[in-house]
CSV table of C-alpha atoms in Angstrom, one decimal:
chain,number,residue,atom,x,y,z
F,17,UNK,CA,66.3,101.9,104.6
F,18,UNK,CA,68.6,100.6,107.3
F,19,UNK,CA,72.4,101.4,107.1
F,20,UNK,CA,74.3,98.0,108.6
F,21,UNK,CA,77.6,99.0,110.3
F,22,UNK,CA,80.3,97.0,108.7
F,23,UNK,CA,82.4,95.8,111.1
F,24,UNK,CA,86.2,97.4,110.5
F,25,UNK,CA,88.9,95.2,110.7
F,26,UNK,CA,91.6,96.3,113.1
F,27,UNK,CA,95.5,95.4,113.1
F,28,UNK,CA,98.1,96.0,116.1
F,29,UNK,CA,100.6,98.3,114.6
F,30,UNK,CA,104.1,96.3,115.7
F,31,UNK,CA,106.1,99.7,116.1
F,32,UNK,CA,103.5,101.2,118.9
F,33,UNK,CA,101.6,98.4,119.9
F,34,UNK,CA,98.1,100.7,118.8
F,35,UNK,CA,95.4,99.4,116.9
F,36,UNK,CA,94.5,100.7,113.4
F,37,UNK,CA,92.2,100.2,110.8
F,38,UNK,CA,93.4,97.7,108.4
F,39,UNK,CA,93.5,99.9,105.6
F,40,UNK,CA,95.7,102.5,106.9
F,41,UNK,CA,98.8,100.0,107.6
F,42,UNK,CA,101.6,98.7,105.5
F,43,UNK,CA,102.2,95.3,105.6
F,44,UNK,CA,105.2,93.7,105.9
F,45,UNK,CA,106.2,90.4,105.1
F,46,UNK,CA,109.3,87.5,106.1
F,47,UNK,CA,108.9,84.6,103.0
F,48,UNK,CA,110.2,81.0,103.6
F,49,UNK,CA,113.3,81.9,102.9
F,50,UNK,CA,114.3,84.8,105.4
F,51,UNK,CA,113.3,87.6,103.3
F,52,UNK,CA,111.4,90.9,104.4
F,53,UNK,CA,110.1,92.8,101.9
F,54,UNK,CA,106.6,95.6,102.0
F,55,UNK,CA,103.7,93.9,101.1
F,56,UNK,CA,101.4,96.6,99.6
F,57,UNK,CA,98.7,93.7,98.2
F,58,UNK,CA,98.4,92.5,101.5
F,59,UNK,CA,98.4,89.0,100.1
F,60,UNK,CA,101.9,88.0,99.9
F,61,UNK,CA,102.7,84.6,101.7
F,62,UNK,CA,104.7,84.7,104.6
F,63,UNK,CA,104.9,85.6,107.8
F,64,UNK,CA,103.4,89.4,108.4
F,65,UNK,CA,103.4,91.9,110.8
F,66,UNK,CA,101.6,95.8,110.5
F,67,UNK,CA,102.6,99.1,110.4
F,68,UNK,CA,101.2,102.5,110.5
F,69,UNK,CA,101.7,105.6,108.2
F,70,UNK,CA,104.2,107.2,111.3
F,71,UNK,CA,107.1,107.4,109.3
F,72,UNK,CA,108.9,108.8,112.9
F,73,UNK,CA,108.0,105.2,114.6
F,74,UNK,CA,109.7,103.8,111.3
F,75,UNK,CA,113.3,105.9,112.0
F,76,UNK,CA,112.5,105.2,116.0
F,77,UNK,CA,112.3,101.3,115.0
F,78,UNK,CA,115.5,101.8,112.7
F,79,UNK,CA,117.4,102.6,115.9
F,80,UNK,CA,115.5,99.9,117.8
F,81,UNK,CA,116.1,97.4,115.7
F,82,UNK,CA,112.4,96.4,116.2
F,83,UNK,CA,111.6,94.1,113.0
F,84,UNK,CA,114.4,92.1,114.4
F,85,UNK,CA,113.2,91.1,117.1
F,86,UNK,CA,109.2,90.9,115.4
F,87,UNK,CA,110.7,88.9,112.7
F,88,UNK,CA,113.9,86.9,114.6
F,89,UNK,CA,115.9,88.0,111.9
F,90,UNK,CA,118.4,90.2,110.1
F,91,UNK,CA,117.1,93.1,108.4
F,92,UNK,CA,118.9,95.4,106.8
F,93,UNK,CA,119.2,99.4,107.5
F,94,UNK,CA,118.1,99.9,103.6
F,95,UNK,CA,115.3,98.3,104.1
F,96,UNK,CA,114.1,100.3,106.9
F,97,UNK,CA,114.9,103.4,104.6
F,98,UNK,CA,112.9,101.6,101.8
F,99,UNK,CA,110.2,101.2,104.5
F,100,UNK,CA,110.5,105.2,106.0
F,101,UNK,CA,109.4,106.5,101.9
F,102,UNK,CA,106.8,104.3,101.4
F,103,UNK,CA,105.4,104.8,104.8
F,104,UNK,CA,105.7,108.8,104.3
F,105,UNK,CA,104.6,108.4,101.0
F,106,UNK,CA,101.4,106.4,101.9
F,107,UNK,CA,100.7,108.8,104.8
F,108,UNK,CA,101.2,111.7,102.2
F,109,UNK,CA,98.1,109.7,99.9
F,110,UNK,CA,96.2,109.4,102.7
F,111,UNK,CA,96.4,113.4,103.7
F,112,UNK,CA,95.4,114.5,100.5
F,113,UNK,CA,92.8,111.4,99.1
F,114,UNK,CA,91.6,110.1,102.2
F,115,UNK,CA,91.2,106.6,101.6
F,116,UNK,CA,90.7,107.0,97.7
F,117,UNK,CA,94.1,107.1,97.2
F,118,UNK,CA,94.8,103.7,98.9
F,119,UNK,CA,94.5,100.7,97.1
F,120,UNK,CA,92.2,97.4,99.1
């Protein structure tokens, strides 16, 4: 019986410039009209951009103001907060399950 090695789709994490797995980022999303907003379907239209469960590059690219410039807009410092807990949350489900506790 031969195993085929499935090809793992890799994203570039916009807070480090790494590469991760797909399935261990959080997407993020800018809609037609300006808005961000955490896309946890993945399927959201919109521009998107990827980041990984570090919840320390999310308060680094608080103070950076990185997503403005990935994004060329305003985004507001709740949003990074809003971004920091499900980040550390997501990290936290991914400790403890592995990748069972991540929905794909």
């Amino acid at each position: 019986m031969d195993l085929v090695a499935r090809k793992i789709p890799m994203r570039k994490d916009v807070l480090t410039d790494k590469m991760y797995p797909k399935r261990e980022m959080v997407r993020i999303v800018r809609d037609k009209d300006g808005n961000i907003s955490i896309d946890p379907t993945g399927k959201k239209s919109g521009r998107g951009a990827y980041v990984g469960l570090n919840p320390e590059a999310v308060k680094e690219a608080k103070s950076k103001k990185i997503l403005e410039k990935v994004f060329s807009t305003k985004v507001s410092p709740d949003f990074y907060d809003e971004l920091f807990e499900f980040v550390d949350h997501q990290k936290a489900r991914m400790d403890l399950f592995g990748d069972l506790g991540k929905k794909h």
